[in-house]
Every structure is written in C-alpha cells, then in structure tokens.
PDB file of C-alpha atoms in Angstrom:
ATOM      1  CA  MET A  59      69.524 304.924 121.373  1.00 52.00           C
ATOM      2  CA  ASN A  60      67.811 307.456 118.387  1.00 63.00           C
ATOM      3  CA  PHE A  61      71.866 306.771 116.407  1.00 57.00           C
ATOM      4  CA  PHE A  62      71.615 303.207 117.214  1.00 57.00           C
ATOM      5  CA  ARG A  63      68.051 302.974 115.447  1.00 61.00           C
ATOM      6  CA  ARG A  64      68.991 305.093 112.419  1.00 64.00           C
ATOM      7  CA  TRP A  65      72.257 303.398 111.730  1.00 56.00           C
ATOM      8  CA  TRP A  66      70.103 299.630 112.514  1.00 58.00           C
ATOM      9  CA  ASP A  67      67.433 301.017 109.997  1.00 59.00           C
ATOM     10  CA  ARG A  68      70.421 301.669 107.190  1.00 63.00           C
ATOM     11  CA  GLN A  69      71.456 298.461 107.569  1.00 61.00           C
ATOM     12  CA  ASN A  70      68.404 297.030 106.772  1.00 63.00           C
ATOM     13  CA  GLU A  71      67.838 299.122 103.812  1.00 65.00           C
ATOM     14  CA  ARG A  72      71.628 298.672 102.364  1.00 66.00           C
ATOM     15  CA  ASP A  73      70.711 294.458 103.539  1.00 72.00           C
ATOM     16  CA  ALA A  74      67.364 294.653 101.441  1.00 74.00           C
ATOM     17  CA  PHE A  75      68.700 296.894  98.706  1.00 74.00           C
ATOM     18  CA  LYS A  76      71.736 294.245  97.977  1.00 78.00           C
ATOM     19  CA  LYS A  77      68.955 291.287  98.047  1.00 83.00           C
ATOM     20  CA  GLY A  78      67.374 293.195  95.400  1.00 84.00           C
ATOM     21  CA  MET A  79      69.707 293.878  93.422  1.00 85.00           C
ATOM     22  CA  ILE A  80      71.196 289.982  93.572  1.00 86.00           C
ATOM     23  CA  ALA A  81      67.695 288.851  92.382  1.00 90.00           C
ATOM     24  CA  PHE A  82      67.628 291.475  89.510  1.00 90.00           C
ATOM     25  CA  SER A  83      71.149 290.501  87.802  1.00 90.00           C
ATOM     26  CA  LYS A  84      70.458 286.830  87.639  1.00 92.00           C
ATOM     27  CA  HIS A  85      67.294 288.137  85.043  1.00 94.00           C
ATOM     28  CA  CYS A  86      69.876 290.161  83.547  1.00 93.00           C
ATOM     29  CA  VAL A  87      72.271 287.248  83.499  1.00 94.00           C
ATOM     30  CA  ALA A  88      69.289 284.960  82.036  1.00 94.00           C
ATOM     31  CA  ALA A  89      68.459 287.410  79.478  1.00 94.00           C
ATOM     32  CA  VAL A  90      71.995 287.862  78.010  1.00 94.00           C
ATOM     33  CA  LYS A  91      72.075 283.823  77.512  1.00 93.00           C
ATOM     34  CA  HIS A  92      69.092 284.066  76.034  1.00 91.00           C
ATOM     35  CA  HIS A  93      69.451 287.161  73.248  1.00 90.00           C
ATOM     36  CA  VAL A  94      73.153 287.305  73.000  1.00 91.00           C
ATOM     37  CA  PRO A  95      73.408 283.364  72.125  1.00 88.00           C
ATOM     38  CA  GLN A  96      76.800 283.430  71.342  1.00 89.00           C
ATOM     39  CA  ALA A  97      77.967 285.292  74.884  1.00 90.00           C
ATOM     40  CA  THR A  98      80.586 282.813  76.995  1.00 89.00           C
ATOM     41  CA  ARG A  99      81.054 282.914  80.378  1.00 88.00           C
ATOM     42  CA  VAL A 100      77.943 284.994  81.500  1.00 90.00           C
ATOM     43  CA  ARG A 101      78.341 286.141  84.976  1.00 88.00           C
ATOM     44  CA  ALA A 102      77.314 289.189  87.434  1.00 86.00           C
ATOM     45  CA  ARG A 103      79.799 290.872  88.839  1.00 81.00           C
ATOM     46  CA  ALA A 104      80.180 293.218  91.873  1.00 69.00           C
ATOM     47  CA  ILE A 105      76.717 292.848  93.397  1.00 64.00           C
ATOM     48  CA  TRP A 106      77.467 292.869  97.094  1.00 57.00           C
ATOM     49  CA  TYR A 107      78.521 296.536  97.506  1.00 54.00           C
ATOM     50  CA  GLY A 108      76.675 299.029  99.968  1.00 48.00           C
ATOM     51  CA  ASP A 109      76.294 301.643  96.979  1.00 51.00           C
ATOM     52  CA  GLN A 110      76.044 298.921  93.463  1.00 58.00           C
ATOM     53  CA  THR A 111      77.224 301.613  91.732  1.00 66.00           C
ATOM     54  CA  ARG A 112      80.054 298.758  89.911  1.00 74.00           C
ATOM     55  CA  ALA A 113      77.171 296.164  89.526  1.00 81.00           C
ATOM     56  CA  ARG A 114      77.557 294.647  86.022  1.00 85.00           C
ATOM     57  CA  VAL A 115      77.048 291.402  84.105  1.00 90.00           C
ATOM     58  CA  VAL A 116      80.131 290.798  82.068  1.00 88.00           C
ATOM     59  CA  TRP A 117      80.038 288.361  79.411  1.00 88.00           C
ATOM     60  CA  ALA A 118      83.078 287.397  76.109  1.00 87.00           C
ATOM     61  CA  ASP A 119      81.121 287.142  72.232  1.00 85.00           C
ATOM     62  CA  GLY A 120      82.621 285.086  69.399  1.00 81.00           C
ATOM     63  CA  SER A 121      85.078 287.447  68.845  1.00 81.00           C
ATOM     64  CA  GLY A 122      86.732 287.470  71.885  1.00 77.00           C
ATOM     65  CA  ARG A 123      85.798 290.963  72.774  1.00 82.00           C
ATOM     66  CA  THR A 124      84.136 291.236  76.795  1.00 84.00           C
ATOM     67  CA  TRP A 125      81.055 293.336  77.541  1.00 88.00           C
ATOM     68  CA  GLN A 126      80.266 294.719  80.351  1.00 86.00           C
ATOM     69  CA  TRP A 127      76.647 295.728  80.814  1.00 88.00           C
ATOM     70  CA  PRO A 128      76.092 297.980  83.940  1.00 85.00           C
ATOM     71  CA  LEU A 129      72.964 297.079  86.439  1.00 86.00           C
ATOM     72  CA  TYR A 130      72.920 300.403  88.835  1.00 79.00           C
ATOM     73  CA  LEU A 131      70.670 302.773  86.271  1.00 80.00           C
ATOM     74  CA  ALA A 132      67.632 299.356  85.196  1.00 86.00           C
ATOM     75  CA  PHE A 133      67.842 298.499  88.889  1.00 86.00           C
ATOM     76  CA  HIS A 134      66.438 301.854  90.141  1.00 79.00           C
ATOM     77  CA  ALA A 135      64.125 301.752  87.150  1.00 83.00           C
ATOM     78  CA  TYR A 136      62.970 298.366  88.098  1.00 88.00           C
ATOM     79  CA  ARG A 137      62.326 299.628  91.983  1.00 86.00           C
ATOM     80  CA  LYS A 138      60.247 302.130  90.420  1.00 85.00           C
ATOM     81  CA  ALA A 139      58.349 299.899  88.460  1.00 88.00           C
ATOM     82  CA  PRO A 140      58.825 296.128  89.594  1.00 89.00           C
ATOM     83  CA  GLU A 141      55.682 295.293  87.360  1.00 91.00           C
ATOM     84  CA  GLN A 142      57.858 296.276  84.115  1.00 91.00           C
ATOM     85  CA  ARG A 143      61.067 294.123  84.797  1.00 92.00           C
ATOM     86  CA  GLU A 144      60.890 292.252  81.547  1.00 92.00           C
ATOM     87  CA  ALA A 145      61.027 295.431  79.618  1.00 91.00           C
ATOM     88  CA  ILE A 146      63.054 297.056  81.202  1.00 90.00           C
ATOM     89  CA  ILE A 147      65.990 294.522  80.914  1.00 92.00           C
ATOM     90  CA  ALA A 148      65.708 294.080  77.613  1.00 91.00           C
ATOM     91  CA  ARG A 149      65.543 298.465  77.132  1.00 89.00           C
ATOM     92  CA  SER A 150      69.081 298.194  78.778  1.00 89.00           C
ATOM     93  CA  LEU A 151      70.408 295.246  77.175  1.00 91.00           C
ATOM     94  CA  HIS A 152      69.354 296.639  73.690  1.00 89.00           C
ATOM     95  CA  ALA A 153      71.164 300.185  74.224  1.00 86.00           C
ATOM     96  CA  LEU A 154      74.022 298.210  74.978  1.00 87.00           C
ATOM     97  CA  LEU A 155      74.079 295.831  72.309  1.00 88.00           C
ATOM     98  CA  ASN A 156      73.303 298.688  69.849  1.00 84.00           C
ATOM     99  CA  PRO A 157      74.850 302.114  71.231  1.00 77.00           C
ATOM    100  CA  PRO A 158      74.651 304.996  68.700  1.00 68.00           C
ATOM    101  CA  ASP A 159      77.454 305.632  66.588  1.00 58.00           C
ATOM    102  CA  ASP A 160      78.962 308.708  68.248  1.00 47.00           C
ATOM    103  CA  THR A 161      78.821 307.174  71.810  1.00 45.00           C
ATOM    104  CA  GLY A 162      80.726 304.530  73.529  1.00 44.00           C
ATOM    105  CA  ASP A 163      81.279 303.344  76.879  1.00 48.00           C
ATOM    106  CA  GLU A 164      83.025 306.553  78.926  1.00 48.00           C
ATOM    107  CA  ASP A 165      84.123 303.915  82.013  1.00 50.00           C
ATOM    108  CA  ASP A 166      86.165 301.425  79.240  1.00 49.00           C
ATOM    109  CA  GLU A 167      87.664 304.700  77.536  1.00 49.00           C
ATOM    110  CA  GLN A 168      88.900 306.075  80.854  1.00 67.00           C
ATOM    111  CA  ARG A 169      89.604 302.849  82.076  1.00 76.00           C
ATOM    112  CA  VAL A 170      93.349 301.366  80.203  1.00 87.00           C
ATOM    113  CA  PRO A 171      94.276 298.291  81.678  1.00 92.00           C
ATOM    114  CA  ARG A 172      98.143 298.075  82.612  1.00 94.00           C
ATOM    115  CA  THR A 173     100.474 296.182  79.580  1.00 94.00           C
ATOM    116  CA  ALA A 174     102.480 293.416  80.958  1.00 94.00           C
ATOM    117  CA  GLU A 175     105.570 296.174  80.466  1.00 94.00           C
ATOM    118  CA  GLN A 176     104.204 298.558  82.916  1.00 95.00           C
ATOM    119  CA  VAL A 177     102.843 294.770  85.754  1.00 96.00           C
ATOM    120  CA  ALA A 178     106.596 293.888  85.144  1.00 96.00           C
ATOM    121  CA  GLN A 179     107.989 297.165  86.132  1.00 95.00           C
ATOM    122  CA  ARG A 180     105.368 297.571  89.011  1.00 96.00           C
ATOM    123  CA  LEU A 181     106.256 293.862  90.515  1.00 98.00           C
ATOM    124  CA  LEU A 182     109.773 295.081  90.408  1.00 97.00           C
ATOM    125  CA  ALA A 183     109.537 298.641  91.804  1.00 96.00           C
ATOM    126  CA  LEU A 184     107.321 296.714  95.118  1.00 97.00           C
ATOM    127  CA  VAL A 185     110.549 294.628  95.491  1.00 97.00           C
ATOM    128  CA  ALA A 186     112.192 297.634  96.288  1.00 96.00           C
ATOM    129  CA  VAL A 187     109.760 298.679  98.389  1.00 95.00           C
ATOM    130  CA  VAL A 188     109.059 295.957 100.103  1.00 95.00           C
ATOM    131  CA  TRP A 189     113.087 295.049 100.379  1.00 94.00           C
ATOM    132  CA  ARG A 190     114.035 298.851 101.924  1.00 92.00           C
ATOM    133  CA  ALA A 191     111.017 297.880 104.291  1.00 91.00           C
ATOM    134  CA  ASN A 192     113.018 295.252 105.928  1.00 88.00           C
ATOM    135  CA  THR A 193     113.917 296.329 109.765  1.00 80.00           C
ATOM    136  CA  ARG A 194     117.930 295.727 109.721  1.00 88.00           C
ATOM    137  CA  GLU A 195     119.355 298.255 108.129  1.00 87.00           C
ATOM    138  CA  GLU A 196     122.036 297.016 106.595  1.00 91.00           C
ATOM    139  CA  ILE A 197     119.421 294.436 104.357  1.00 92.00           C
ATOM    140  CA  ALA A 198     117.430 297.605 103.514  1.00 89.00           C
ATOM    141  CA  GLN A 199     120.637 299.143 101.973  1.00 92.00           C
ATOM    142  CA  GLU A 200     121.056 296.156  99.476  1.00 94.00           C
ATOM    143  CA  GLY A 201     117.838 296.347  98.236  1.00 93.00           C
ATOM    144  CA  ILE A 202     118.550 300.377  97.860  1.00 93.00           C
ATOM    145  CA  ALA A 203     122.243 298.912  95.569  1.00 94.00           C
ATOM    146  CA  TRP A 204     119.390 296.239  93.604  1.00 95.00           C
ATOM    147  CA  ALA A 205     117.495 298.879  92.819  1.00 94.00           C
ATOM    148  CA  LYS A 206     120.124 301.656  91.584  1.00 93.00           C
ATOM    149  CA  ALA A 207     121.956 299.155  90.003  1.00 93.00           C
ATOM    150  CA  HIS A 208     119.303 297.307  87.436  1.00 93.00           C
ATOM    151  CA  GLY A 209     117.921 301.502  87.457  1.00 92.00           C
ATOM    152  CA  ILE A 210     114.730 300.693  88.945  1.00 93.00           C
ATOM    153  CA  THR A 211     114.218 303.470  90.650  1.00 92.00           C
ATOM    154  CA  ALA A 212     113.007 304.676  87.234  1.00 91.00           C
ATOM    155  CA  PHE A 213     109.888 302.324  88.322  1.00 93.00           C
ATOM    156  CA  LEU A 214     108.822 304.398  91.689  1.00 94.00           C
ATOM    157  CA  SER A 215     105.853 306.009  92.588  1.00 94.00           C
ATOM    158  CA  PRO A 216     106.934 309.624  94.226  1.00 92.00           C
ATOM    159  CA  LYS A 217     105.774 308.286  97.544  1.00 92.00           C
ATOM    160  CA  GLU A 218     107.928 305.265  97.050  1.00 93.00           C
ATOM    161  CA  HIS A 219     111.109 307.157  95.981  1.00 92.00           C
ATOM    162  CA  ASP A 220     110.590 309.387  99.388  1.00 91.00           C
ATOM    163  CA  PHE A 221     110.688 306.256 101.044  1.00 90.00           C
ATOM    164  CA  ILE A 222     113.442 304.733 100.034  1.00 90.00           C
ATOM    165  CA  PHE A 223     115.976 308.362  99.852  1.00 88.00           C
ATOM    166  CA  HIS A 224     114.256 309.701 102.640  1.00 80.00           C
ATOM    167  CA  ALA A 225     117.227 311.851 104.395  1.00 64.00           C
ATOM    168  CA  GLN A 226     116.752 309.801 107.879  1.00 74.00           C
ATOM    169  CA  ARG A 227     115.153 306.918 108.587  1.00 76.00           C
ATOM    170  CA  PRO A 228     112.038 306.716 107.802  1.00 75.00           C
ATOM    171  CA  PRO A 229     109.228 306.631 110.578  1.00 80.00           C
ATOM    172  CA  GLN A 230     108.562 303.475 111.432  1.00 82.00           C
ATOM    173  CA  GLN A 231     104.545 304.073 110.649  1.00 83.00           C
ATOM    174  CA  ASP A 232     106.055 303.559 107.346  1.00 84.00           C
ATOM    175  CA  PHE A 233     107.925 300.661 107.143  1.00 85.00           C
ATOM    176  CA  THR A 234     104.858 299.096 108.242  1.00 86.00           C
ATOM    177  CA  ASN A 235     102.302 300.474 105.590  1.00 85.00           C
ATOM    178  CA  LEU A 236     105.033 299.508 103.187  1.00 88.00           C
ATOM    179  CA  GLY A 237     105.794 296.144 103.956  1.00 90.00           C
ATOM    180  CA  TRP A 238     102.478 295.379 103.695  1.00 93.00           C
ATOM    181  CA  ARG A 239     103.012 296.049  99.996  1.00 95.00           C
ATOM    182  CA  ALA A 240     104.399 292.191 100.149  1.00 95.00           C
ATOM    183  CA  GLU A 241     100.636 291.126  99.541  1.00 97.00           C
ATOM    184  CA  ALA A 242     100.519 293.752  96.682  1.00 97.00           C
ATOM    185  CA  MET A 243     103.060 291.432  94.621  1.00 98.00           C
ATOM    186  CA  VAL A 244     101.449 288.450  94.682  1.00 98.00           C
ATOM    187  CA  PRO A 245      98.305 288.611  92.152  1.00 98.00           C
ATOM    188  CA  MET A 246     101.386 290.076  90.016  1.00 98.00           C
ATOM    189  CA  ILE A 247     103.120 287.433  89.708  1.00 98.00           C
ATOM    190  CA  TRP A 248     100.476 285.608  89.055  1.00 98.00           C
ATOM    191  CA  ALA A 249      99.424 287.735  86.939  1.00 98.00           C
ATOM    192  CA  LEU A 250     102.406 287.261  85.329  1.00 98.00           C
ATOM    193  CA  GLY A 251     102.159 283.624  85.405  1.00 97.00           C
ATOM    194  CA  GLY A 252     104.939 282.969  88.107  1.00 97.00           C
ATOM    195  CA  LEU A 253     101.129 281.161  89.763  1.00 97.00           C
ATOM    196  CA  PRO A 254      99.099 279.043  88.637  1.00 96.00           C
ATOM    197  CA  ALA A 255      96.429 280.588  91.119  1.00 95.00           C
ATOM    198  CA  MET A 256      96.512 282.861  93.413  1.00 96.00           C
ATOM    199  CA  PRO A 257      96.507 282.201  96.962  1.00 95.00           C
ATOM    200  CA  PRO A 258      93.388 282.314  99.195  1.00 95.00           C
ATOM    201  CA  SER A 259      92.964 285.788 101.040  1.00 95.00           C
ATOM    202  CA  ASN A 260      94.090 284.345 104.197  1.00 94.00           C
ATOM    203  CA  GLU A 261      97.476 282.910 104.104  1.00 94.00           C
ATOM    204  CA  ARG A 262     100.208 285.361 103.527  1.00 93.00           C
ATOM    205  CA  SER A 263     103.463 285.988 100.683  1.00 90.00           C
ATOM    206  CA  THR A 264     105.934 283.448 100.299  1.00 90.00           C
ATOM    207  CA  SER A 265     107.004 285.474  96.812  1.00 92.00           C
ATOM    208  CA  TRP A 266     110.639 285.923  98.109  1.00 93.00           C
ATOM    209  CA  SER A 267     110.973 282.213  97.227  1.00 94.00           C
ATOM    210  CA  ASN A 268     108.477 282.489  93.717  1.00 96.00           C
ATOM    211  CA  PRO A 269     111.256 281.308  91.590  1.00 96.00           C
ATOM    212  CA  MET A 270     109.960 283.633  88.831  1.00 97.00           C
ATOM    213  CA  LEU A 271     110.793 286.425  91.006  1.00 97.00           C
ATOM    214  CA  ARG A 272     113.784 285.363  92.196  1.00 97.00           C
ATOM    215  CA  ARG A 273     114.022 284.760  88.454  1.00 96.00           C
ATOM    216  CA  ALA A 274     113.280 288.274  87.232  1.00 96.00           C
ATOM    217  CA  MET A 275     115.288 290.154  91.012  1.00 96.00           C
ATOM    218  CA  GLN A 276     118.286 288.237  88.534  1.00 96.00           C
ATOM    219  CA  SER A 277     117.937 290.268  85.269  1.00 94.00           C
ATOM    220  CA  PRO A 278     115.463 292.427  85.717  1.00 94.00           C
ATOM    221  CA  ALA A 279     115.656 294.230  81.891  1.00 93.00           C
ATOM    222  CA  ASP A 280     114.687 290.344  80.695  1.00 93.00           C
ATOM    223  CA  PHE A 281     112.484 289.918  83.106  1.00 94.00           C
ATOM    224  CA  ILE A 282     110.596 293.613  81.630  1.00 94.00           C
ATOM    225  CA  ALA A 283     111.589 292.604  78.217  1.00 93.00           C
ATOM    226  CA  SER A 284     109.615 288.434  78.665  1.00 92.00           C
ATOM    227  CA  ALA A 285     106.920 289.808  80.602  1.00 94.00           C
ATOM    228  CA  ALA A 286     103.021 288.669  79.104  1.00 95.00           C
ATOM    229  CA  LEU A 287      99.949 289.071  80.845  1.00 96.00           C
ATOM    230  CA  ARG A 288      97.538 286.605  81.384  1.00 94.00           C
ATOM    231  CA  PRO A 289      94.113 286.764  79.698  1.00 91.00           C
ATOM    232  CA  ALA A 290      92.524 290.066  80.468  1.00 90.00           C
ATOM    233  CA  VAL A 291      89.540 288.675  81.454  1.00 88.00           C
ATOM    234  CA  ALA A 292      91.117 286.296  84.039  1.00 91.00           C
ATOM    235  CA  VAL A 293      92.592 289.440  85.473  1.00 94.00           C
ATOM    236  CA  GLU A 294      88.936 291.559  85.775  1.00 89.00           C
ATOM    237  CA  ASP A 295      87.570 288.443  87.133  1.00 89.00           C
ATOM    238  CA  GLU A 296      90.262 287.919  90.030  1.00 92.00           C
ATOM    239  CA  GLU A 297      89.834 292.085  90.954  1.00 92.00           C
ATOM    240  CA  GLY A 298      86.695 291.080  90.306  1.00 87.00           C
ATOM    241  CA  ARG A 299      86.460 288.751  93.361  1.00 89.00           C
ATOM    242  CA  LEU A 300      89.355 290.733  95.797  1.00 92.00           C
ATOM    243  CA  LEU A 301      86.632 293.563  95.450  1.00 89.00           C
ATOM    244  CA  ASP A 302      84.129 291.151  97.156  1.00 86.00           C
ATOM    245  CA  GLU A 303      86.063 290.328  99.254  1.00 90.00           C
ATOM    246  CA  HIS A 304      87.009 293.900 100.570  1.00 91.00           C
ATOM    247  CA  TRP A 305      83.377 294.859 100.972  1.00 86.00           C
ATOM    248  CA  HIS A 306      82.818 291.886 103.237  1.00 88.00           C
ATOM    249  CA  VAL A 307      86.263 292.737 104.926  1.00 90.00           C
ATOM    250  CA  ARG A 308      84.821 296.549 105.228  1.00 88.00           C
ATOM    251  CA  ASP A 309      81.346 295.424 106.391  1.00 85.00           C
ATOM    252  CA  ALA A 310      82.466 293.885 109.235  1.00 86.00           C
ATOM    253  CA  GLN A 311      83.990 296.527 110.223  1.00 88.00           C
ATOM    254  CA  LEU A 312      81.645 298.815 109.941  1.00 85.00           C
ATOM    255  CA  ARG A 313      79.698 296.598 111.859  1.00 84.00           C
ATOM    256  CA  ARG A 314      82.157 295.913 114.153  1.00 89.00           C
ATOM    257  CA  GLN A 315      82.242 292.733 113.895  1.00 90.00           C
ATOM    258  CA  PRO A 316      84.786 289.161 113.108  1.00 91.00           C
ATOM    259  CA  VAL A 317      86.429 289.425 109.716  1.00 90.00           C
ATOM    260  CA  PRO A 318      84.663 287.279 107.997  1.00 89.00           C
ATOM    261  CA  PRO A 319      86.610 283.224 107.744  1.00 91.00           C
ATOM    262  CA  GLY A 320      89.248 282.648 105.509  1.00 92.00           C
ATOM    263  CA  LEU A 321      90.120 286.332 104.938  1.00 94.00           C
ATOM    264  CA  ASP A 322      92.415 288.359 106.265  1.00 94.00           C
ATOM    265  CA  ALA A 323      91.563 292.626 105.515  1.00 94.00           C
ATOM    266  CA  GLY A 324      95.725 293.744 105.483  1.00 95.00           C
ATOM    267  CA  ILE A 325      95.915 290.707 103.032  1.00 96.00           C
ATOM    268  CA  VAL A 326      91.989 291.614 101.051  1.00 96.00           C
ATOM    269  CA  ILE A 327      93.310 294.928 101.305  1.00 95.00           C
ATOM    270  CA  GLU A 328      96.587 294.968  99.336  1.00 96.00           C
ATOM    271  CA  ARG A 329      96.378 292.173  96.689  1.00 96.00           C
ATOM    272  CA  ARG A 330      92.740 294.437  95.543  1.00 96.00           C
ATOM    273  CA  TYR A 331      94.807 297.567  95.430  1.00 96.00           C
ATOM    274  CA  ALA A 332      97.106 296.022  93.436  1.00 97.00           C
ATOM    275  CA  LEU A 333      94.466 294.410  90.754  1.00 96.00           C
ATOM    276  CA  SER A 334      92.168 297.548  90.620  1.00 94.00           C
ATOM    277  CA  TRP A 335      96.134 299.240  89.455  1.00 96.00           C
ATOM    278  CA  MET A 336      96.172 296.418  86.955  1.00 96.00           C
ATOM    279  CA  VAL A 337      92.369 296.849  85.175  1.00 93.00           C
ATOM    280  CA  GLY A 338      93.182 300.391  84.790  1.00 92.00           C
ATOM    281  CA  TYR A 339      92.036 302.579  88.022  1.00 91.00           C
ATOM    282  CA  GLY A 340      93.386 305.041  89.253  1.00 89.00           C
ATOM    283  CA  ASP A 341      96.097 307.376  86.868  1.00 87.00           C
ATOM    284  CA  ASN A 342      99.196 306.365  89.044  1.00 92.00           C
ATOM    285  CA  TRP A 343     100.256 303.426  91.394  1.00 95.00           C
ATOM    286  CA  ASP A 344      99.778 306.183  94.521  1.00 93.00           C
ATOM    287  CA  ASP A 345      96.232 307.119  93.990  1.00 91.00           C
ATOM    288  CA  VAL A 346      93.924 304.269  93.177  1.00 92.00           C
ATOM    289  CA  PRO A 347      90.584 303.663  94.646  1.00 87.00           C
ATOM    290  CA  THR A 348      89.490 301.234  96.827  1.00 83.00           C
ATOM    291  CA  ASP A 349      85.725 302.272  97.813  1.00 78.00           C
ATOM    292  CA  THR A 350      83.712 299.576  98.318  1.00 64.00           C
TER     293      THR A 350
END
C-alpha cells in the first residue's frame, strides 16, 4: 500500500508540474509576440514530458532564422518566486536575444540536422534492412543482392550490417525488431517530398508502394544526388509532435493504461526515432536517444 501511495503521489506531482509548465509557456509565447514583433509561427514545444527539460518556445524571425527559447530554468525560477513571473520571463527572453559575444547555444552547436544526402542514404539503408527482415528467405536474399549491387552496404550502421550479413540466419527477434523499421522509413519519405503529409500514427506503413521510393530503389545514385528536404522548421515541428505522442504512449504504459486512441506504440516509437535522428540527435543511427 505504501508503494502504491508513493507512486500515486509521484504521478500527481508530475501532473501538477506539467500543468504549471503549460500555463507558464503560454505567458512566454505571449512575451515573444509582444517583444519580438517580427516573430512568426510562435509556438510552445515539448511541453508534455515528465521532467520538462526540453520544453521551449520556438519561432522564426524576419530573416528566417529559427529561435528556440528553453523554458526549464526560467520555470524553476518562477516556481520559487511566482510573484516575479513577468520579470523572470523578461530577463530570460532578454538573455536569449542578447547573448554575450563569446557564447552560443551549446545544444545547437552539438545538434546538427542531417542533410538531404544523409537522409536519402539512410532511407535506402532502411530499405535494405526491412527487405532482409522478410521471413521468406528467397525474398530476403533479393534484398541483399540489391544492396550489394547499388552500394547500399556503405550506408548501413554496424548493427544493420551484422543483421544483414549474419553468418547464420539471424535470431527471430531481430526479424521482428528490424521489420518495424518500415515505420522509420515513413518520416524520411515525407521529409524528402514523397508524401504530402505524415500519415496518422495508428496507420501502418505502405511505403513499398510509394512512387518516390520505387524510383529511389530503381536508381539509388540519382535519388541521392537529387534529394531535397522540407524546410528544417517543418521537420523540427514534426519531431516535436511525435515526441509529444511518444510521451503519451510511455505515460500510458507506465500507468498500465491503454495507449491513447489514434496512437500505435510501435509506429510512434519508430517514427519518433527517425525524426529525432533527422533533426540531429544521436552520434549515429544506432545511438539515437528516445527519452521522454
């Protein structure tokens, strides 16, 4: 009983923290609109997570530059002195807009979005992986032959290479896990212009019939050379949306509750993984953080 009580208290504390951050972020959005007249597309991102460390306000200025205002530290200062909310918000925004000459955004320096060429190569690598994950060995071997013929093996991650060129038939669990990478292909196809919009997060991939992907498989070199991505802000927004959905999925799992309607846990996790990689998280494909 004491364990349940402690768990319940923690859940209530998380909910209260989350609601406080949501309310605080609305004031921050209003501050940007007031103090940065040229700001467009002002919105709050990553507000729904348990620790709120990635909560931020995002906007674009007149030159097209994307600004990201982390809210976590300002929110903690506000919780200690709620009567000083407006002053805390003003100081935090001023510090962001007027940084010292010798400092920069450490997160932005470390997180470099992947290029169109890198995304195209990764999509082709996933084609090879998912093809190999087919349980019919003759079809899987066709995928291996295709990857070798077009030089796709150079784009594989170490784990993917081990799976495709396993000395013996890979373990069955690997087939299941890597077969799910078909869902990671979806946001890449979208980002490269092959889909007009991201499909719902409970709708399984139909990527194999996608016209752009079919052309890419026929001529991988031409596909890579001509690849072009959607604007970075669109990809960032989509990553933020999938991160929100991932939090809802994980929160439901922790509470042992059904996943919210309109979401499929496997689809959400794979698509979020791909988008987080695209916006620059993780040193490589095998090491993309998916914390919530």
